[in-house]
Coordinates of C-alpha atoms and ligand atoms in Angstrom, one line a residue:
M1327 CA -39.8 -42.2 17.7
D1328 CA -38.9 -43.3 14.2
N1329 CA -35.5 -44.6 13.3
V1330 CA -34.3 -41.2 11.8
Q1331 CA -35.3 -39.3 14.9
M1332 CA -33.7 -41.9 17.1
F1333 CA -30.4 -41.7 15.1
G1334 CA -30.5 -37.9 15.3
T1335 CA -30.9 -38.0 19.2
K1336 CA -28.0 -40.4 19.4
I1337 CA -25.8 -38.2 17.2
T1338 CA -26.6 -35.3 19.5
A1339 CA -25.7 -37.3 22.5
I1340 CA -22.4 -38.3 21.1
K1341 CA -21.7 -34.8 19.9
E1342 CA -22.4 -33.6 23.5
Y1343 CA -20.2 -36.2 25.0
L1344 CA -17.4 -35.4 22.6
Y1345 CA -17.8 -31.7 23.3
N1346 CA -17.5 -32.2 27.1
F1347 CA -14.7 -34.7 26.7
A1348 CA -12.7 -32.2 24.7
R1349 CA -13.4 -29.4 27.1
T1350 CA -12.3 -31.3 30.1
H1351 CA -9.5 -33.4 28.6
S1352 CA -7.6 -31.2 26.2
P1353 CA -4.8 -29.4 28.0
T1354 CA -3.6 -27.6 24.9
R1355 CA -5.8 -26.1 22.2
L1356 CA -5.0 -27.5 18.8
M1357 CA -5.1 -24.9 16.0
G1358 CA -7.8 -25.6 13.5
S1359 CA -9.5 -28.4 15.3
E1360 CA -13.3 -28.2 15.8
N1361 CA -12.9 -27.9 19.5
T1362 CA -10.5 -25.1 19.4
Y1363 CA -11.3 -22.0 21.3
S1364 CA -14.7 -23.4 22.4
L1365 CA -17.3 -21.1 23.8
S1366 CA -18.9 -22.2 27.0
K1367 CA -21.9 -24.5 26.6
E1368 CA -24.4 -21.8 27.2
H1369 CA -23.0 -19.6 24.4
C1370 CA -21.8 -22.2 21.9
N1371 CA -25.0 -22.0 19.8
L1372 CA -25.3 -18.3 19.8
K1373 CA -25.1 -16.1 16.7
Y1374 CA -24.2 -12.6 15.9
S1375 CA -27.7 -11.4 16.9
D1376 CA -27.3 -12.7 20.3
I1377 CA -24.4 -10.3 21.2
L1378 CA -23.9 -6.6 21.2
P1379 CA -25.0 -4.3 19.5
Q1380 CA -28.2 -6.2 18.4
N1381 CA -28.8 -7.7 21.9
A1382 CA -28.4 -5.2 24.6
E1383 CA -28.5 -8.0 27.2
G1384 CA -25.9 -9.8 25.5
F1385 CA -22.8 -8.5 27.2
P1386 CA -21.6 -11.8 28.9
A1387 CA -21.7 -13.6 25.6
T1388 CA -20.1 -10.6 23.8
R1389 CA -17.3 -10.6 26.3
E1390 CA -16.7 -14.3 26.0
F1391 CA -16.6 -14.2 22.2
L1392 CA -14.2 -11.3 22.1
M1393 CA -11.9 -12.9 24.7
K1394 CA -11.7 -16.0 22.6
V1395 CA -10.8 -13.9 19.6
V1396 CA -8.1 -12.3 21.6
D1397 CA -6.9 -15.8 22.7
I1398 CA -6.6 -16.7 19.1
L1399 CA -4.6 -13.6 18.4
I1400 CA -2.3 -14.0 21.4
D1401 CA -1.6 -17.7 20.6
Y1402 CA -0.7 -16.7 17.1
I1403 CA 1.8 -14.2 18.4
K1404 CA 3.3 -16.8 20.7
N1405 CA 3.4 -19.3 17.9
Q1406 CA 5.1 -17.0 15.5
S1407 CA 7.8 -16.1 18.0
D1408 CA 8.7 -19.7 18.5
R1409 CA 11.7 -20.3 16.3
S1410 CA 10.8 -23.9 15.8
S1411 CA 7.5 -23.1 14.3
K1412 CA 7.0 -22.7 10.6
V1413 CA 7.0 -19.4 8.8
L1414 CA 4.4 -20.6 6.4
D1415 CA 2.3 -23.6 5.5
F1416 CA 2.3 -23.4 1.7
H1417 CA -0.4 -24.7 -0.5
H1418 CA -1.1 -23.9 -4.1
P1419 CA -4.2 -21.7 -4.7
G1420 CA -6.5 -24.6 -5.8
D1421 CA -5.5 -26.8 -2.8
M1422 CA -5.9 -23.8 -0.5
M1423 CA -9.4 -23.3 -1.8
R1424 CA -10.2 -26.8 -0.9
L1425 CA -8.7 -26.6 2.6
L1426 CA -10.7 -23.5 3.4
D1427 CA -14.4 -22.9 3.6
L1428 CA -14.7 -19.3 2.2
E1429 CA -18.4 -19.5 1.0
I1430 CA -20.7 -16.8 2.1
P1431 CA -23.9 -18.6 3.3
D1432 CA -27.5 -17.5 3.1
T1433 CA -28.0 -18.1 6.8
G1434 CA -25.1 -16.9 8.9
V1435 CA -22.9 -19.2 10.9
S1436 CA -22.6 -19.4 14.7
L1437 CA -20.1 -17.5 16.9
Q1438 CA -18.4 -20.8 17.5
Q1439 CA -17.9 -21.3 13.8
L1440 CA -16.5 -17.7 13.5
L1441 CA -13.8 -18.6 16.1
V1442 CA -12.9 -21.6 14.0
D1443 CA -12.8 -19.4 11.0
C1444 CA -10.5 -16.9 12.7
S1445 CA -8.1 -19.6 13.9
T1446 CA -8.1 -21.3 10.4
T1447 CA -7.4 -18.0 8.7
L1448 CA -4.3 -17.5 10.9
K1449 CA -3.2 -21.0 10.5
Y1450 CA -2.6 -20.5 6.8
Q1451 CA -1.3 -17.0 7.0
V1452 CA 2.3 -16.3 6.3
K1453 CA 3.9 -15.3 9.7
T1454 CA 5.4 -12.0 8.7
G1455 CA 6.6 -11.4 12.3
H1456 CA 8.4 -14.7 12.5
P1457 CA 12.2 -14.2 13.1
H1458 CA 12.9 -16.1 9.9
F1459 CA 10.8 -14.0 7.6
F1460 CA 13.2 -11.7 5.7
N1461 CA 11.1 -11.3 2.6
Q1462 CA 9.7 -7.8 2.6
L1463 CA 10.5 -4.3 3.7
S1464 CA 7.8 -4.5 6.3
C1465 CA 8.8 -7.4 8.6
G1466 CA 8.1 -8.0 12.2
L1467 CA 5.2 -7.3 14.6
D1468 CA 5.7 -4.4 17.0
L1469 CA 3.3 -5.2 19.8
V1470 CA 2.8 -1.8 21.0
S1471 CA 1.9 -0.6 17.6
M1472 CA -0.4 -3.6 17.3
A1473 CA -2.1 -2.7 20.5
G1474 CA -2.6 0.7 19.0
E1475 CA -4.1 -0.8 15.9
W1476 CA -6.5 -2.8 18.1
L1477 CA -7.6 0.5 19.8
T1478 CA -8.0 2.1 16.4
A1479 CA -10.2 -0.6 15.2
T1480 CA -12.3 -0.3 18.3
A1481 CA -12.6 3.5 18.0
N1482 CA -13.6 3.0 14.3
T1483 CA -13.5 6.6 13.3
N1484 CA -12.9 8.4 10.2
M1485 CA -10.1 11.0 10.1
F1486 CA -11.6 13.8 8.0
T1487 CA -12.8 16.2 10.7
Y1488 CA -11.9 17.3 14.2
E1489 CA -15.5 17.0 15.0
I1490 CA -15.4 13.2 15.1
A1491 CA -11.8 12.4 15.7
P1492 CA -10.5 15.2 18.1
V1493 CA -7.8 13.2 19.9
F1494 CA -6.5 11.5 16.8
I1495 CA -6.4 14.8 14.8
L1496 CA -4.2 16.4 17.5
M1497 CA -2.0 13.3 17.6
E1498 CA -1.4 13.8 13.9
H1499 CA -0.4 17.3 14.4
V1500 CA 2.1 16.5 17.1
V1501 CA 3.7 13.6 15.4
L1502 CA 3.9 15.0 11.9
H1503 CA 5.3 18.2 13.3
K1504 CA 8.0 16.2 15.0
M1505 CA 8.8 14.3 11.8
R1506 CA 9.2 17.7 10.0
E1507 CA 11.6 18.8 12.7
I1508 CA 13.6 15.6 12.3
I1509 CA 13.7 16.1 8.5
G1510 CA 15.4 19.4 9.4
W1511 CA 12.9 22.1 8.5
P1512 CA 13.4 25.0 10.9
N1513 CA 10.9 24.7 13.7
G1514 CA 9.2 21.9 11.9
V1515 CA 7.5 24.4 9.5
G1516 CA 5.4 23.0 6.7
D1517 CA 2.5 20.7 6.4
S1518 CA 2.0 16.9 6.2
I1519 CA -0.5 14.2 5.9
L1520 CA -0.8 10.4 6.3
A1521 CA -1.5 8.7 3.1
P1522 CA -2.5 5.1 2.3
G1523 CA 1.0 4.0 1.4
G1524 CA 4.3 5.5 0.0
S1525 CA 3.0 5.2 -3.6
I1526 CA 0.1 7.6 -2.8
S1527 CA 2.4 9.8 -0.8
N1528 CA 4.6 10.2 -3.9
L1529 CA 1.5 11.1 -5.9
Y1530 CA 0.7 13.8 -3.4
A1531 CA 4.2 15.2 -3.9
F1532 CA 3.7 15.3 -7.6
L1533 CA 0.2 17.0 -7.3
A1534 CA 1.6 19.7 -5.0
A1535 CA 4.7 20.3 -7.3
R1536 CA 2.4 20.8 -10.3
H1537 CA 0.1 23.0 -8.4
K1538 CA 2.9 25.2 -7.2
M1539 CA 4.2 25.7 -10.7
F1540 CA 0.8 25.9 -12.4
P1541 CA -1.8 27.0 -9.9
Q1542 CA -4.4 27.2 -12.6
Y1543 CA -4.2 23.6 -13.3
K1544 CA -6.8 22.8 -10.7
E1545 CA -9.5 24.7 -12.5
R1546 CA -8.3 24.7 -16.1
G1547 CA -6.6 21.4 -16.4
L1548 CA -3.9 20.7 -19.1
S1549 CA -4.5 23.9 -20.9
A1550 CA -3.0 25.7 -17.9
V1551 CA 0.3 24.1 -18.6
G1552 CA 0.7 24.8 -22.3
G1553 CA 3.6 22.5 -22.8
Q1554 CA 5.0 19.1 -22.1
L1555 CA 5.8 18.5 -18.3
V1556 CA 8.7 16.2 -17.7
M1557 CA 9.8 14.5 -14.4
F1558 CA 13.1 12.9 -13.5
T1559 CA 14.0 10.0 -11.3
S1560 CA 16.7 7.4 -11.2
D1561 CA 16.4 4.0 -12.9
Q1562 CA 16.5 2.4 -9.4
C1563 CA 13.4 4.4 -8.1
H1564 CA 10.2 2.7 -6.9
Y1565 CA 7.7 2.1 -9.7
S1566 CA 5.1 4.4 -8.1
V1567 CA 7.1 7.4 -9.2
K1568 CA 6.7 6.4 -12.8
S1569 CA 3.1 5.7 -12.2
C1570 CA 2.5 9.4 -11.3
A1571 CA 3.5 10.1 -14.9
S1572 CA 0.9 7.7 -16.3
V1573 CA -1.9 8.6 -13.8
C1574 CA -1.4 12.4 -14.1
G1575 CA -1.3 12.8 -17.9
L1576 CA 2.4 13.1 -18.6
G1577 CA 2.8 9.6 -20.0
T1578 CA 5.5 7.4 -18.9
D1579 CA 7.8 8.6 -21.7
N1580 CA 7.9 11.9 -19.8
C1581 CA 9.2 10.2 -16.6
V1582 CA 12.8 10.3 -17.5
M1583 CA 14.9 7.5 -15.9
V1584 CA 18.3 8.9 -15.0
P1585 CA 21.1 6.3 -15.0
S1586 CA 22.6 5.2 -11.7
D1587 CA 26.1 4.2 -10.8
E1588 CA 27.3 0.8 -9.9
R1589 CA 26.1 1.3 -6.3
G1590 CA 22.6 2.2 -7.5
R1591 CA 22.8 5.9 -6.8
M1592 CA 21.6 8.5 -9.3
I1593 CA 24.4 10.1 -11.3
P1594 CA 23.8 13.9 -10.9
Q1595 CA 25.7 14.9 -14.0
R1596 CA 23.4 12.6 -16.1
L1597 CA 20.4 14.3 -14.4
E1598 CA 21.6 17.7 -15.5
E1599 CA 22.3 16.5 -19.1
L1600 CA 18.9 15.0 -19.4
I1601 CA 17.2 18.2 -18.1
I1602 CA 19.1 20.3 -20.6
E1603 CA 18.2 17.8 -23.4
R1604 CA 14.4 18.0 -22.6
K1605 CA 14.6 21.8 -22.2
A1606 CA 16.2 22.0 -25.7
K1607 CA 13.1 20.2 -27.0
G1608 CA 10.9 22.9 -25.5
H1609 CA 9.6 20.6 -22.7
I1610 CA 9.1 21.8 -19.1
P1611 CA 11.2 19.9 -16.5
F1612 CA 9.4 20.5 -13.2
F1613 CA 9.9 17.6 -10.8
V1614 CA 12.9 15.6 -9.6
N1615 CA 12.6 12.5 -7.4
A1616 CA 15.6 11.5 -5.3
T1617 CA 15.3 8.1 -3.7
A1618 CA 16.6 7.7 -0.1
G1619 CA 16.8 4.0 0.2
T1620 CA 16.1 2.3 -3.0
T1621 CA 13.6 -0.7 -2.8
V1622 CA 15.8 -3.3 -4.2
I1623 CA 19.4 -2.5 -3.2
G1624 CA 18.9 0.2 -0.6
A1625 CA 20.9 2.9 -2.3
F1626 CA 20.8 6.6 -1.3
D1627 CA 20.8 9.2 -4.2
P1628 CA 23.1 12.1 -3.5
I1629 CA 20.5 14.6 -2.3
A1630 CA 22.6 17.7 -1.9
E1631 CA 24.0 17.5 -5.4
I1632 CA 20.6 16.8 -6.8
A1633 CA 19.3 19.7 -4.8
D1634 CA 21.8 22.1 -6.5
I1635 CA 20.6 21.0 -9.9
C1636 CA 16.9 21.5 -8.9
K1637 CA 17.7 25.0 -7.8
K1638 CA 19.5 25.8 -11.0
Y1639 CA 16.7 24.6 -13.3
N1640 CA 13.7 25.6 -11.0
C1641 CA 12.6 22.0 -10.3
W1642 CA 10.7 20.7 -7.3
L1643 CA 12.8 18.3 -5.3
H1644 CA 11.0 15.3 -3.8
V1645 CA 12.8 12.8 -1.6
D1646 CA 11.3 9.4 -1.6
A1647 CA 12.5 8.1 1.8
A1648 CA 9.6 5.7 2.1
W1649 CA 12.2 3.0 2.9
G1650 CA 15.3 4.8 4.1
G1651 CA 13.5 7.5 6.1
G1652 CA 13.8 5.5 9.4
L1653 CA 17.6 6.2 9.4
L1654 CA 16.7 9.9 10.1
L1655 CA 16.3 8.8 13.7
S1656 CA 19.9 7.5 13.9
R1657 CA 22.7 10.0 14.5
K1658 CA 25.1 7.3 13.5
Y1659 CA 23.6 6.3 10.2
R1660 CA 21.7 9.4 9.0
H1661 CA 24.8 11.0 7.5
P1662 CA 25.9 11.0 4.8
R1663 CA 23.0 9.0 3.5
L1664 CA 20.3 11.5 4.1
T1665 CA 22.4 14.7 4.2
G1666 CA 20.7 17.4 2.4
I1667 CA 17.1 16.2 2.9
E1668 CA 16.1 19.4 4.5
R1669 CA 16.6 21.0 1.1
A1670 CA 13.7 19.0 -0.3
D1671 CA 10.3 20.5 -1.1
S1672 CA 8.6 17.3 -0.1
V1673 CA 9.5 14.0 1.6
T1674 CA 7.8 10.6 1.6
W1675 CA 8.6 8.5 4.8
N1676 CA 6.8 5.3 5.6
P1677 CA 6.9 4.4 9.3
H1678 CA 5.5 1.0 8.4
K1679 CA 8.8 0.0 6.9
L1680 CA 12.0 0.5 8.9
M1681 CA 10.3 1.8 12.0
G1682 CA 8.1 -1.2 12.2
A1683 CA 4.7 0.6 12.7
L1684 CA 1.9 -1.6 11.6
L1685 CA 0.6 -1.6 8.1
Q1686 CA -0.2 0.8 6.9
C1687 CA 1.4 4.0 8.0
S1688 CA 2.9 6.3 5.4
T1689 CA 3.6 10.1 5.7
I1690 CA 4.2 12.8 3.1
H1691 CA 5.7 16.2 4.2
F1692 CA 5.8 19.5 2.5
K1693 CA 8.1 22.4 3.4
D1694 CA 5.6 24.9 2.2
D1695 CA 2.6 25.3 4.5
G1696 CA -0.7 25.8 2.7
L1697 CA 0.1 24.0 -0.5
L1698 CA -1.7 20.8 0.3
I1699 CA -4.9 22.5 1.1
S1700 CA -4.9 24.9 -1.9
C1701 CA -4.0 22.0 -4.2
N1702 CA -6.6 19.5 -3.1
Q1703 CA -9.4 21.5 -1.4
M1704 CA -12.9 21.0 -2.8
S1705 CA -14.8 22.5 0.0
A1706 CA -17.5 20.0 0.2
E1707 CA -20.3 21.8 2.1
Y1708 CA -21.8 18.8 3.9
L1709 CA -18.5 18.0 5.6
F1710 CA -16.2 21.0 5.8
M1711 CA -18.6 23.8 6.9
T1712 CA -16.6 26.9 7.7
D1713 CA -19.0 28.1 10.5
K1714 CA -18.3 25.3 12.9
L1715 CA -17.9 25.5 16.7
Y1716 CA -14.1 25.2 16.6
D1717 CA -11.1 26.3 14.6
V1718 CA -11.8 24.5 11.3
K1719 CA -8.0 24.4 10.3
Y1720 CA -8.2 21.2 12.3
D1721 CA -10.4 19.6 9.7
T1722 CA -7.6 18.0 7.7
G1723 CA -10.0 16.1 5.5
D1724 CA -10.0 18.7 2.6
K1725 CA -6.2 18.5 2.2
V1726 CA -6.5 15.1 0.6
I1727 CA -7.9 13.5 -2.6
Q1728 CA -9.7 10.9 -0.5
C1729 CA -12.8 11.6 1.4
G1730 CA -12.7 9.2 4.3
R1731 CA -9.3 8.5 5.8
H1732 CA -8.3 5.5 8.0
N1733 CA -6.7 6.3 11.4
D1734 CA -3.0 5.5 10.8
I1735 CA -1.7 7.8 13.6
F1736 CA -2.6 6.1 16.8
K1737 CA -0.5 3.0 16.4
L1738 CA 2.5 5.3 15.5
W1739 CA 2.0 7.7 18.3
L1740 CA 1.7 4.9 20.9
Q1741 CA 4.8 3.2 19.6
W1742 CA 6.8 6.3 19.7
R1743 CA 5.6 7.0 23.2
A1744 CA 6.8 3.6 24.2
K1745 CA 10.2 3.8 22.5
G1746 CA 10.9 7.5 22.7
N1747 CA 13.4 8.9 20.3
D1748 CA 16.1 6.9 22.0
G1749 CA 14.3 3.6 21.4
F1750 CA 13.9 4.3 17.7
E1751 CA 17.5 5.3 17.4
E1752 CA 18.6 2.0 19.1
H1753 CA 16.2 0.1 16.8
M1754 CA 17.7 1.6 13.7
N1755 CA 21.3 1.1 14.9
R1756 CA 20.6 -2.5 15.8
L1757 CA 19.1 -3.3 12.3
M1758 CA 22.2 -1.8 10.7
E1759 CA 24.5 -3.7 13.0
L1760 CA 22.7 -7.0 12.2
T1761 CA 23.1 -6.2 8.5
E1762 CA 26.9 -5.6 9.1
Y1763 CA 27.0 -9.0 10.9
M1764 CA 25.3 -10.7 7.9
V1765 CA 27.8 -9.1 5.5
Q1766 CA 30.7 -10.3 7.7
R1767 CA 29.3 -13.9 7.8
I1768 CA 28.8 -13.9 4.0
K1769 CA 32.4 -12.8 3.5
Q1770 CA 33.6 -15.5 5.9
M1771 CA 31.6 -18.1 3.9
S1772 CA 32.7 -16.8 0.5
D1773 CA 32.8 -20.4 -0.8
K1774 CA 28.9 -20.6 -0.4
F1775 CA 27.8 -17.0 -0.8
Y1776 CA 28.6 -14.2 -3.1
L1777 CA 28.1 -10.6 -1.8
I1778 CA 26.9 -8.4 -4.7
L1779 CA 27.6 -5.0 -3.0
E1780 CA 28.3 -3.5 0.4
P1781 CA 24.9 -2.4 1.7
E1782 CA 24.1 1.2 2.6
L1783 CA 20.9 0.0 4.3
V1784 CA 19.5 -3.3 5.6
N1785 CA 19.1 -4.7 2.1
C1786 CA 21.8 -7.4 1.7
C1787 CA 22.0 -8.6 -1.9
F1788 CA 23.9 -11.8 -2.6
W1789 CA 23.9 -15.1 -4.5
Y1790 CA 23.9 -18.5 -3.0
L1791 CA 26.5 -20.8 -4.5
P1792 CA 25.5 -24.5 -4.7
T1793 CA 28.3 -27.0 -4.6
R1794 CA 28.7 -27.5 -8.3
L1795 CA 29.2 -23.8 -9.0
R1796 CA 31.7 -23.2 -6.2
N1797 CA 34.9 -23.6 -8.1
M1798 CA 33.8 -21.9 -11.3
P1799 CA 35.3 -18.4 -12.1
H1800 CA 32.8 -15.6 -11.5
T1801 CA 31.7 -14.6 -15.0
A1802 CA 28.5 -13.6 -16.7
E1803 CA 27.9 -17.3 -17.4
R1804 CA 28.1 -18.1 -13.7
E1805 CA 25.8 -15.2 -12.8
K1806 CA 23.3 -16.6 -15.2
L1807 CA 23.4 -20.0 -13.6
L1808 CA 23.2 -18.5 -10.1
G1809 CA 20.2 -16.5 -11.2
E1810 CA 18.5 -19.7 -12.3
I1811 CA 19.1 -21.2 -8.8
C1812 CA 17.1 -18.4 -7.1
P1813 CA 13.5 -19.4 -7.9
I1814 CA 14.2 -23.0 -7.2
L1815 CA 15.8 -22.4 -3.8
K1816 CA 13.0 -19.9 -3.0
G1817 CA 10.5 -22.6 -3.9
R1818 CA 12.3 -25.1 -1.6
M1819 CA 12.2 -22.5 1.3
M1820 CA 8.5 -22.1 0.9
E1821 CA 7.8 -25.8 0.7
A1822 CA 9.9 -26.5 3.8
G1823 CA 8.2 -23.5 5.4
T1824 CA 11.3 -22.6 7.4
L1825 CA 12.5 -19.4 5.8
M1826 CA 11.5 -16.6 3.4
V1827 CA 14.0 -14.4 1.6
G1828 CA 13.1 -12.5 -1.6
Y1829 CA 14.8 -12.5 -5.0
Q1830 CA 14.5 -10.5 -8.2
P1831 CA 16.6 -9.5 -11.2
D1832 CA 17.7 -5.9 -11.9
D1833 CA 19.0 -4.0 -14.9
R1834 CA 22.5 -5.2 -14.3
R1835 CA 22.2 -8.8 -13.3
P1836 CA 19.9 -11.8 -13.4
N1837 CA 18.0 -13.0 -10.2
F1838 CA 19.7 -12.5 -6.9
F1839 CA 18.6 -12.7 -3.3
R1840 CA 17.7 -9.5 -1.4
N1841 CA 17.5 -10.1 2.3
I1842 CA 15.8 -7.5 4.5
I1843 CA 16.5 -7.1 8.3
S1844 CA 13.7 -4.8 9.5
S1845 CA 12.2 -7.0 12.3
A1846 CA 13.1 -6.3 15.9
A1847 CA 12.8 -10.1 16.5
V1848 CA 15.9 -10.9 14.5
T1849 CA 19.2 -11.8 16.2
E1850 CA 22.7 -12.9 15.1
A1851 CA 21.6 -16.5 15.7
D1852 CA 18.8 -16.0 13.2
I1853 CA 21.2 -14.8 10.5
D1854 CA 23.3 -17.8 11.2
F1855 CA 20.2 -20.0 10.8
L1856 CA 19.3 -18.2 7.5
L1857 CA 22.7 -18.9 5.9
A1858 CA 22.8 -22.5 7.2
E1859 CA 19.2 -23.2 6.0
M1860 CA 19.8 -21.8 2.5
D1861 CA 22.8 -24.1 2.3
R1862 CA 20.9 -27.1 3.6
L1863 CA 18.1 -26.6 1.1
G1864 CA 20.3 -25.5 -1.9
H1865 CA 23.7 -27.3 -1.8
D1866 CA 22.7 -29.9 -4.3
L1867 CA 21.1 -27.5 -6.8
Ligands
PLP2786 C1 7.9 0.7 -0.5 C2 8.3 1.9 -1.2 C3 7.3 2.8 -1.8 C4 5.9 2.4 -1.8 O1 5.3 2.4 -0.5 P1 3.9 1.6 -0.3 O2 3.6 2.0 1.1 O3 4.2 0.1 -0.5 O4 3.0 2.1 -1.3 C5 7.7 3.9 -2.4 N1 9.1 4.2 -2.4 C6 10.0 3.4 -2.0 C7 11.4 3.8 -2.1 C8 9.7 2.2 -1.4 O5 10.6 1.4 -1.0

């Protein structure tokens, strides 16, 4: 044996000793360490090709590998539910690159290394289900919905035909029908589809509206319109509405932004004036978007009044309830916010927001059955044959502009089964009550916090007042200074890792904080923590 060989043998012996020591002596598994989530000795050197599906005999190793993956996931859930744990472990992109090994190798790594990779990935992921994460419209981790997502991943099917996804297709029918009933269309008439996000749902509404007014557009394109189409939405709408105008050939100049009042609600009189103005120019107003729950301040446009105007000028009424749609499930909060929604021609409603279904889960509903298929059908003969064994109306794939579609229904169906209508109603009421609690606390601490407006939804918009600005009169000058505080305080939150609350400016004011309560994990004590933590991190700014 030469020296190098001997050295190698010794290293192997030491490694083995350490490996066994770690296995027998470590009571808790340390995230990210090399001995975390160790496979048993007989499997620790295996690779992907030693388990299913490549190795038909590999079931014991397959099982052990997957159980370890599940251990990692469950420990992550346990960790993120622990209020003393951090929401995030922030690093700048360059540093994060150095902390991680993201290279794709020529020769694949071992199963053991994959477990380390999984655990390291979650270690640096922002914990969006942590009770102190208030940053986004989708917060929280509904575990039943997550279990559904696990099943969905395992079934790994495409949603285009009944042929390959019979159970899931029927679930879509049942759940979407129920949602149309809740919207208020008689007997749940109409048609719906799940889309990859609210932005695409809004696009579907646009396409159907144009198809309804100009059925020849599909074949003849722009020449079928013979004029300038114009759409209308409030200046508070989600930017995806405007993007319809750019994607679909109108140009953003022809997406007219209707002014909103001081509460962020579209002013119907201004809508009517702007429609008249465009008609006078010879343009063709055809589409009005009313937002039910605006993204930043959570305002609800007055749907009934907007519906009257749409009727008068023969415009399609779309309600973008991507954010606020969840309140349809609450008898207490539905009215007056969503009153009149049943008069809409189409409705976007994202269960992945207020309802807490896992990302992503977005639905678009049409009052008129048959429009979706006639608008989008291309009749690809290799997929949508009409001479199949079963009733091909269950092949929903030709209603959409995608080909393949992810299964977004199972997680929602399972979650709704668990909660029932009552559970969802309680969840909505609870989120609204927590928001009311937050508003009350902010008012009680008016020396430290400035409430910008009374929320209609779970968006709570406010400024934090550091000590030096507390006795200053509230003028435009103070608003400017408070706006400058926001990014610095947010930076401190992220560096401390204890809290995440979003901020942004709007047309009326500089930066302000927008807190979102849409996680079932949040309690009154968490709201108290949030306010105290902002004060701790920001009082000296
Ligand atoms: C979030 C949101 C959207 C977009 O939904 P995605 O699923 O993120 O594409 C559209 N409209 C409103 C009002 C929203 O809040």
